[in-house]
Coordinates of C-alpha atoms in Angstrom, one line a residue:
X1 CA 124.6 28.2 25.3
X2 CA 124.7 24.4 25.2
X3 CA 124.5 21.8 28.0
X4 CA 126.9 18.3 27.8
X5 CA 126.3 15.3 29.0
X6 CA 129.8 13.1 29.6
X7 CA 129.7 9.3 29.5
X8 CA 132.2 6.8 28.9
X9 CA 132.3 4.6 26.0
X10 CA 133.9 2.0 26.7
X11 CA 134.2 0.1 30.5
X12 CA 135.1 3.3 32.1
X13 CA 138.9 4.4 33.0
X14 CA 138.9 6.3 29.8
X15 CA 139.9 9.2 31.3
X16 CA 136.7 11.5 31.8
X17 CA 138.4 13.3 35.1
X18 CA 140.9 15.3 32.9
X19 CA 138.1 16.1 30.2
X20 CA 135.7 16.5 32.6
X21 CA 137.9 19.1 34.4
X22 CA 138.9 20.8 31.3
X23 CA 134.7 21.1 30.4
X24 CA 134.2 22.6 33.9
X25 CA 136.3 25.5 33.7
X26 CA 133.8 26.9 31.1
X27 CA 130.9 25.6 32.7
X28 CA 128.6 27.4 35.3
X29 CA 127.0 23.6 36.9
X30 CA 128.5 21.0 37.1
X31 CA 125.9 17.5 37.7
X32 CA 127.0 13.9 38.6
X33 CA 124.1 11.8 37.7
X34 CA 124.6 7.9 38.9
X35 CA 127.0 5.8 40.9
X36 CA 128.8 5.8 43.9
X37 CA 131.9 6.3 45.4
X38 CA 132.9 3.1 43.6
X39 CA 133.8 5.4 40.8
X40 CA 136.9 7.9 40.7
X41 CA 138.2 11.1 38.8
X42 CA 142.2 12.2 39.3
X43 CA 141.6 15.7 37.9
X44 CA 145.5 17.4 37.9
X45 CA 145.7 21.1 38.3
X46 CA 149.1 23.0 38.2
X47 CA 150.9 20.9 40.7
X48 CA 147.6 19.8 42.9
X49 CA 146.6 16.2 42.0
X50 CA 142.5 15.6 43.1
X51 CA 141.2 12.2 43.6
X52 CA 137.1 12.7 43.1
X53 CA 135.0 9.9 43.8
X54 CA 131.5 11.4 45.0
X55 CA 132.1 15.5 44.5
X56 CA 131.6 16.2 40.8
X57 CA 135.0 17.7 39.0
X58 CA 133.8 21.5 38.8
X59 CA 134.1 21.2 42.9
X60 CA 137.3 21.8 43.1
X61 CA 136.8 25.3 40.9
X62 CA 135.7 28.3 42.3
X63 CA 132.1 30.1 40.8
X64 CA 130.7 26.8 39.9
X65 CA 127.6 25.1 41.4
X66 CA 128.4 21.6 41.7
X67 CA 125.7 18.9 42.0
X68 CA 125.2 15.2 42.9
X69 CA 121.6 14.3 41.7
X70 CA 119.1 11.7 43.1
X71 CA 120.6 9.2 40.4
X72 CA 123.8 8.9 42.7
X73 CA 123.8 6.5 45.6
X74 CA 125.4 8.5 48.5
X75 CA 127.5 7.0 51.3
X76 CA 127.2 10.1 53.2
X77 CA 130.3 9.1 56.0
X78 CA 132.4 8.8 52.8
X79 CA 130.9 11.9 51.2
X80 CA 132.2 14.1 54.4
X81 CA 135.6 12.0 54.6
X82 CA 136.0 13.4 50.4
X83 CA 135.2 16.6 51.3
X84 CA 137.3 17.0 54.5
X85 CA 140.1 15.9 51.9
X86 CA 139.3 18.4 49.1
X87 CA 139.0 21.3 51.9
X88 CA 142.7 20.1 53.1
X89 CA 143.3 21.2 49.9
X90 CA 142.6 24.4 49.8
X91 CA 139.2 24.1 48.2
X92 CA 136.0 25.5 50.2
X93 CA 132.9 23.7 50.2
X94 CA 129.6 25.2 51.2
X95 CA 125.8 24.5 50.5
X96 CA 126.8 27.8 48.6
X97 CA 128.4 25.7 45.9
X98 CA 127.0 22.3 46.5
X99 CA 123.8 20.9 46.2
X100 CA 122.6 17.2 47.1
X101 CA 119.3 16.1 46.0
X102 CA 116.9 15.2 49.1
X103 CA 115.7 12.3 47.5
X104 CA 119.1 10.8 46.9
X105 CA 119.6 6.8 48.4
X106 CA 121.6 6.9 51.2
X107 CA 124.2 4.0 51.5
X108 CA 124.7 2.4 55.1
X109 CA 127.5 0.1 56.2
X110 CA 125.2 -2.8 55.9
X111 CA 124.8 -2.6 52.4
X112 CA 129.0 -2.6 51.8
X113 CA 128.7 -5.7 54.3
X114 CA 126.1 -7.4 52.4
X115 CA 128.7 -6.5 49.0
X116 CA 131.4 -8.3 50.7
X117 CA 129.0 -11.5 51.7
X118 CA 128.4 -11.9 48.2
X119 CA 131.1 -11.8 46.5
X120 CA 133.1 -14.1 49.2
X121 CA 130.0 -16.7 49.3
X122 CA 129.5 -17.0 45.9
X123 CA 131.2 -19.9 44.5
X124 CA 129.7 -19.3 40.7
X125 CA 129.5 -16.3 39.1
X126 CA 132.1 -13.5 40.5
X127 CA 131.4 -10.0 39.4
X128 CA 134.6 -8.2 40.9
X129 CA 132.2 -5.6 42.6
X130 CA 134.6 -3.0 44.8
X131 CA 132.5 -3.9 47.9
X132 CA 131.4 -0.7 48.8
X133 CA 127.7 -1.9 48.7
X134 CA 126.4 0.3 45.4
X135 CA 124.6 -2.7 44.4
X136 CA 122.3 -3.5 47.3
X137 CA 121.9 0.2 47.6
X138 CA 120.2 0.2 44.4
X139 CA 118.5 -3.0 45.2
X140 CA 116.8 -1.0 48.4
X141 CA 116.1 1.8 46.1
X142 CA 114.1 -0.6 43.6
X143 CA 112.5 -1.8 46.2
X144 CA 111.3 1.1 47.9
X145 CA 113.0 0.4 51.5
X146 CA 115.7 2.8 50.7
X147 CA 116.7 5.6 53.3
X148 CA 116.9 8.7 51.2
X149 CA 119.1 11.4 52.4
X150 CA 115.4 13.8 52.9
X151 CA 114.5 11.1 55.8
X152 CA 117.0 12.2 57.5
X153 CA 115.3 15.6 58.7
X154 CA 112.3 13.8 59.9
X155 CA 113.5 11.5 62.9
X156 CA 109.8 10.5 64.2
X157 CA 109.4 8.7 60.9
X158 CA 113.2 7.5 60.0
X159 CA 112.8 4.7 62.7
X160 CA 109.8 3.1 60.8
X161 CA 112.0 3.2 57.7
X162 CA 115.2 1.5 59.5
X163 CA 112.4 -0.9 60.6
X164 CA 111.2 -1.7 57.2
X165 CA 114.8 -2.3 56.2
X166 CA 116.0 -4.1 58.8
X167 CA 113.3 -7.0 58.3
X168 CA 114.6 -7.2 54.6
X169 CA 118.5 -6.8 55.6
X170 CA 118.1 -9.5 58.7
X171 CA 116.4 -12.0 56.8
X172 CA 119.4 -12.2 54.3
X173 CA 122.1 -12.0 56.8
X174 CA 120.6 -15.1 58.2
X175 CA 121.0 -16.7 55.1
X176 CA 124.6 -15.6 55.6
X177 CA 125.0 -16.9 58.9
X178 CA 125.9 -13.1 59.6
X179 CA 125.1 -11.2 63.0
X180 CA 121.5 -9.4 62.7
X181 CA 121.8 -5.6 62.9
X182 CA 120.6 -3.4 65.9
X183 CA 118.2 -0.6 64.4
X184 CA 118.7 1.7 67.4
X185 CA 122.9 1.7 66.0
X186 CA 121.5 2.7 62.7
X187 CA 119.4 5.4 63.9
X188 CA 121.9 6.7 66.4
X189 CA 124.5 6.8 63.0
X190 CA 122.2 8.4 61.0
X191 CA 121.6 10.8 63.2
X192 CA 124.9 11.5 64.2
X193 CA 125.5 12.2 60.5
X194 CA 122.6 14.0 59.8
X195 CA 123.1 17.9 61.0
X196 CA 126.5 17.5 58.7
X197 CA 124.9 16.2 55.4
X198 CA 121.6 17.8 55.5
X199 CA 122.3 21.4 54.9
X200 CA 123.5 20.5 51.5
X201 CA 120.4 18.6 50.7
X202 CA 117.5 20.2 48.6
X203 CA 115.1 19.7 45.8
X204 CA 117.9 19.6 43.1
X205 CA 115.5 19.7 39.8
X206 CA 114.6 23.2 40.8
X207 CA 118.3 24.9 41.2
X208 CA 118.6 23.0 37.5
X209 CA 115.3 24.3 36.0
X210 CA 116.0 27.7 37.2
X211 CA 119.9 27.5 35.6
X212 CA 118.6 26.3 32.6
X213 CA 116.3 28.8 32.2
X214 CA 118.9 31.2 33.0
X215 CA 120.6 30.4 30.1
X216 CA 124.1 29.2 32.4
X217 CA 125.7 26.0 30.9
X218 CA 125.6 22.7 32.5
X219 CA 127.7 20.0 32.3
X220 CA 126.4 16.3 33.4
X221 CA 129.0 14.5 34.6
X222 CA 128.8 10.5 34.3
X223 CA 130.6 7.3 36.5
X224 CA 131.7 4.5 34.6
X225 CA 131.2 3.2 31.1
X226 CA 128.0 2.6 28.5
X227 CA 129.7 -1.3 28.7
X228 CA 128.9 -1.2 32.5
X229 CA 125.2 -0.1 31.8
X230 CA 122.8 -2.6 33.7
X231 CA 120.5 -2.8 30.7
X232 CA 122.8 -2.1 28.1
X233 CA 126.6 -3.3 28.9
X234 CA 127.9 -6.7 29.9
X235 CA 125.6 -8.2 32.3
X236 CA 126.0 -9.9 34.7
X237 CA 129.3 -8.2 34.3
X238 CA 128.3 -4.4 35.0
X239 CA 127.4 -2.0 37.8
X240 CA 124.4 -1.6 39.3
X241 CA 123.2 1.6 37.5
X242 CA 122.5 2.9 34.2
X243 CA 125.5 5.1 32.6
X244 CA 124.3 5.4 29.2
X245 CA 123.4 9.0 28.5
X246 CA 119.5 9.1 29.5
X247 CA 120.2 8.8 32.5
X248 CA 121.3 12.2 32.9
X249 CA 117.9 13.3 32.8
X250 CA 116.2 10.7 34.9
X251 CA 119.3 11.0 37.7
X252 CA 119.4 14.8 38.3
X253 CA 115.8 15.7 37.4
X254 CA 115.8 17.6 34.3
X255 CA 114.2 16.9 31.0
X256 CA 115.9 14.6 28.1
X257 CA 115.9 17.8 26.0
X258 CA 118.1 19.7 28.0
X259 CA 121.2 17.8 26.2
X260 CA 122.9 19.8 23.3
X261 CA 126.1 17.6 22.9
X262 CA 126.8 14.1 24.4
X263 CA 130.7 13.7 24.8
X264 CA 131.7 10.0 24.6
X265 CA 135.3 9.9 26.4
X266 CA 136.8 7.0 24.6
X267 CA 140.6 5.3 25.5
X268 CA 143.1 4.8 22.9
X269 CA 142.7 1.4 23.2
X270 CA 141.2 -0.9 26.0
X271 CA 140.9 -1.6 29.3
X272 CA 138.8 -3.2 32.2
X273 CA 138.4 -3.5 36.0
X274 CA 137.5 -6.9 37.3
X275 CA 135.8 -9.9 35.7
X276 CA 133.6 -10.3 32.8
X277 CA 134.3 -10.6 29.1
X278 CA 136.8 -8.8 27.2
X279 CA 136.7 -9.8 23.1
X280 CA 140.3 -7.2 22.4
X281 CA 142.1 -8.5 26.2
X282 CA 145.9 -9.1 25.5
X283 CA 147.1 -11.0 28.4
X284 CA 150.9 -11.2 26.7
X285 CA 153.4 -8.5 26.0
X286 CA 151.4 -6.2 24.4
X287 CA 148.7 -5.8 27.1
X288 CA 151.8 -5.5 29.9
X289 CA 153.1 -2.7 27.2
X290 CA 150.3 -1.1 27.4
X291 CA 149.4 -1.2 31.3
X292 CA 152.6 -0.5 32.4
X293 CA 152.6 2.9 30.2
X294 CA 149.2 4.0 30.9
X295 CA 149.8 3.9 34.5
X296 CA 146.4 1.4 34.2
X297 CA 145.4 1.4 38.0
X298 CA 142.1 2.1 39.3
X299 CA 141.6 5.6 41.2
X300 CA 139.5 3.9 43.9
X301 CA 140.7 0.6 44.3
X302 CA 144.5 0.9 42.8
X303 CA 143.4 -2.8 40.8
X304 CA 145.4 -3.5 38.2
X305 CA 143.1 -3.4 34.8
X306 CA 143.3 -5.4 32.0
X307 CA 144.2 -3.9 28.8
X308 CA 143.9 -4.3 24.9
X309 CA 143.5 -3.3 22.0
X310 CA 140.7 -0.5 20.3
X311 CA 137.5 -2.5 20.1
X312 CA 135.5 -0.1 17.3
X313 CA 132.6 -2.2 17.4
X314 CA 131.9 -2.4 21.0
X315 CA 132.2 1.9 21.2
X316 CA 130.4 2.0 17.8
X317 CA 127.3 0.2 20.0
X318 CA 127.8 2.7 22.6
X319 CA 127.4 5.8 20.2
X320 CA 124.3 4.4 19.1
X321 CA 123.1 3.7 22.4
X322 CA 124.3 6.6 24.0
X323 CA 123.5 9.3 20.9
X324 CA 127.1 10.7 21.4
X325 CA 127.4 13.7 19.1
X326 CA 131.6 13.3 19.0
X327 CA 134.4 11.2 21.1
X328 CA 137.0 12.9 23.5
X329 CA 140.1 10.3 22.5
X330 CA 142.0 10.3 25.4
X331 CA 145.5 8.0 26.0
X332 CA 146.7 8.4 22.5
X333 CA 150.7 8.6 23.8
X334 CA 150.6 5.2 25.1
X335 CA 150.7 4.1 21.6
X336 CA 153.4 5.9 20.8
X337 CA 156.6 3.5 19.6
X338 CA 154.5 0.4 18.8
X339 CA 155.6 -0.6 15.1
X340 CA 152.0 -2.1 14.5
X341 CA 148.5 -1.4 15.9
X342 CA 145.1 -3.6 16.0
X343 CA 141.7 -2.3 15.6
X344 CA 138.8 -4.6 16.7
X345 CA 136.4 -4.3 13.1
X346 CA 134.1 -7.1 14.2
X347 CA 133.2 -10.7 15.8
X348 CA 132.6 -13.9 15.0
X349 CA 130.3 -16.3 17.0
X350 CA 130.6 -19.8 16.5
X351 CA 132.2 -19.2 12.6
X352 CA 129.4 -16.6 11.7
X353 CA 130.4 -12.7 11.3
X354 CA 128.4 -10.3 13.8
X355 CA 128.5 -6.8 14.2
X356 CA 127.7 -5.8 17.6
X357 CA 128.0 -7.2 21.1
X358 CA 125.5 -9.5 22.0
X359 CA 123.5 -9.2 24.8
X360 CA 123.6 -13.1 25.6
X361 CA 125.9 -13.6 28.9
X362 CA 127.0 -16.8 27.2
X363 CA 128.1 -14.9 23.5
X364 CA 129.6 -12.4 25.0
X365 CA 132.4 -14.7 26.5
X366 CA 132.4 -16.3 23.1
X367 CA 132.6 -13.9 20.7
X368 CA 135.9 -13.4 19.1
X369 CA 137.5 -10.5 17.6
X370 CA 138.1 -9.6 14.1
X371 CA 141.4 -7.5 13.2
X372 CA 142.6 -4.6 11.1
X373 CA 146.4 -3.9 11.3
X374 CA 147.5 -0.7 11.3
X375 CA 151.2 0.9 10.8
X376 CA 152.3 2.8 13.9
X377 CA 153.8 5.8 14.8
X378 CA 157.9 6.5 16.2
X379 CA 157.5 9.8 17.1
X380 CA 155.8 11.4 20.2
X381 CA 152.5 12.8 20.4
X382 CA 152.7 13.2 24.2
X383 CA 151.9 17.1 24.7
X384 CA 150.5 17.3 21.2
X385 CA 148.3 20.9 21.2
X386 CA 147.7 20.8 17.6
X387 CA 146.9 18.3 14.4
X388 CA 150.2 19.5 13.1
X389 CA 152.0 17.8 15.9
X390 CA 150.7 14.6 15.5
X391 CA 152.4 12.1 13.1
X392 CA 150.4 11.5 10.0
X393 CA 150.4 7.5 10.6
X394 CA 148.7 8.7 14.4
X395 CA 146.5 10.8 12.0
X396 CA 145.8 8.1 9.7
X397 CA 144.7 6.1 13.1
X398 CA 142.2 8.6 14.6
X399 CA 140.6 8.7 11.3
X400 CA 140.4 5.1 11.2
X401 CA 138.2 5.0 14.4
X402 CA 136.0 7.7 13.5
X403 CA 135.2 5.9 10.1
X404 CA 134.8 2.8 12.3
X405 CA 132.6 3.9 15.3
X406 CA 130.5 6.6 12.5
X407 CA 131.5 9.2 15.3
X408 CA 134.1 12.5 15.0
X409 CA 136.9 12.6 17.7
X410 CA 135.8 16.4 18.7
X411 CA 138.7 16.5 21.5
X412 CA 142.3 14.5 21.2
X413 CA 144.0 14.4 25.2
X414 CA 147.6 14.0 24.9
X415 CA 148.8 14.0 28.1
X416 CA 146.9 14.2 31.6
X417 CA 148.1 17.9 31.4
X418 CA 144.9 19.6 30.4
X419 CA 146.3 21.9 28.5
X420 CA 147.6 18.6 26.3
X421 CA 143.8 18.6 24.5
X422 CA 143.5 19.6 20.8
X423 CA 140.0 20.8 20.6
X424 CA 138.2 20.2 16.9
X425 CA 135.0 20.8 18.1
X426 CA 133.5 22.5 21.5
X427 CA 130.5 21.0 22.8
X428 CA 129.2 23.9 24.8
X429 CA 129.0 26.1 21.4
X430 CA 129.5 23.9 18.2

């Protein structure tokens, strides 16, 4: 039995809740590995719509072990509020079926404060952060001030650790011209919060050795995009962890080698949340086209995102640096009735060809993107369960991108219907 590991390829959006979900359903754990509840899956089951920001998908179906690993920054007052919400729903939620790592960084309201400081004071460089502090959460992490969700069961020590967080925290609300924080609030929040978030807490690599070993299959569940990497996307422009693929390993505690497939979900075409550069964007009629039907809204923060069109070379990057073994192609329905399709092949920078996205802050706003036009499609592929439903010119555009990003589509989403997927190849077996 095989183990997958699902990352986005492009600047995240692309649809991993539906695929995700569908993976879970034949999976026995189910691992989110990095990020915050900055991130969100809509997972749509019969008529039951979930909005997942924190709980990984295979929550939300019974007989799975569900699992947020120490690579996750965990805002444990919005962890309860999600899981209040999901239990409304009929689902039941137990340390029985989930597990949080005890050596998971806990985020505090200070650090969403400290978000929202920045991104108001900062008259140069705006990132478009969703201000719910996962960046100075990591920052405290890095820096080895963090409050990890373990501290909490050891309240002689935890108010030397608000201490030693408060003198960093003060210091730059000062700066700020902010109020200073009162540690004895902290401590009396944390723990308040504690007897409710610490039964689910435990030494996570264990539980995931022990599966492993047990043959069961485990899916790793990723936030975000390879583009919003913080080594490896557009910095500045990115989040604050990594979402490549290795980082399944190092953010749930489990060796490199337990990955038998990587599943790159990968849009249609393209979008992105908030600012930073965007070679494919089509602020005209096109990009409206497409936003409009895509339904392109954030899950967490309902912003509108920017659309355009396929960019090959920037997911052709992200299968290299990710090692994705195939592409889940999700979206393909919103092209449906365009007479003529664009596919990024390339850049140029300042007149010369290139064939990957630079790393450079200043190239990446400059780079421009080189075309191929391709014929579309009339008909309908919305519901599409087989090749034979597709139109040959949609057909003729699939094959284009595999040739193009040197990856094979292994799943085609038609619809947000799960049952909408035409599977080509199965990660867990193939």
């Amino acid at each position: 039995m095989g183990n997958v590991v699902v990352v986005g390829s492009q600047w995240g959006d692309e649809g991993k809740g539906k695929v995700v979900d569908w993976l879970s359903e034949r999976a026995d754990v189910v691992v989110r590995f990095q990020g915050g509840h900055n991130a969100g899956h809509t997972l749509v089951i019969g008529e039951k719509v979930f909005k997942l920001s924190l709980l990984p998908s295979g929550i939300v179906r019974p007989n799975k072990l569900s699992v947020i690993g120490n690579g996750v920054v965990l805002n444990p007052w919005a962890l309860l509020d999600e899981i209040e919400a999901v239990r409304a729903q009929g689902v039941e939620i137990t340390p029985e079926n989930l597990l949080i790592a005890e050596n998971t960084a806990l985020i505090l309201p200070l650090h969403s404060q400290l978000d929202q400081h920045r991104e108001q004071g900062n008259s140069g460089t705006r990132i478009g952060t969703t201000g719910r502090g996962i960046g100075p959460a990591y920052e405290d992490r890095v820096g080895r001030r963090a409050i990890r969700l373990g501290d909490l069961a050891n309240p002689d020590t935890l108010a030397s650790r608000v201490e030693n967080l408060l003198t960093h925290h003060n210091a730059l609300r000062r700066g700020f011209g902010a109020e200073e924080i009162d540690g004895d609030q902290i401590i009396a929040e944390l723990q308040d919060v504690a007897p409710k978030v610490l039964p689910f807490a435990t030494a996570v690599w264990r539980h995931l050795d022990e599966a492993r070993r047990a043959g069961k299959r485990i899916l790793f569940e990723g936030a975000q995009g390879a583009m919003l990497d913080v080594d490896h996307g557009t910095y500045p422009f990115v989040t604050s962890s990594n979402t490549v693929a290795g980082q399944a390993a190092a953010g749930s505690g489990i060796g490199p080698g337990a990955a038998d497939f990587i599943l790159g979900i990968t849009k249609a075409y393209t979008t992105r949340v908030g600012e930073g550069p965007f070679p494919t964007e089509q602020d005209n009629d096109v990009g409206r086209r497409l936003g409009e039907r895509g339904r392109e809204f954030g899950t967490v923060t309902g912003r509108k995102r920017r659309c355009g069109w396929f960019d090959a070379t920037m997911v052709r990057q992200a299968v290299k640096v990710c090692g994705i073994s195939g592409i889940a192609l999700t979206k393909l329905d919103v092209l449906d009735g365009m007479e003529e399709l664009k596919i990024a092949t390339g850049y140029r920078l300042n007149g010369e060809p290139l064939d990957h996205f630079p790393a450079s802050m200043a190239d990446q706003a400059a780079v421009e993107a080189e075309y191929e036009t391709i014929e579309g499609w009339s008909e309908s592929t919305q519901g599409a369960q087989s090749w034979v439903d597709l139109p040959a010119t949609a057909i003729k555009y699939i094959r284009r991108i595999e040739e193009l990003i040197e990856a094979p589509v292994a799943l085609l989403s038609t619809s947000p219907e799960r049952d909408d997927t035409i599977l080509v190849r199965d990660p867990f077996t193939d």
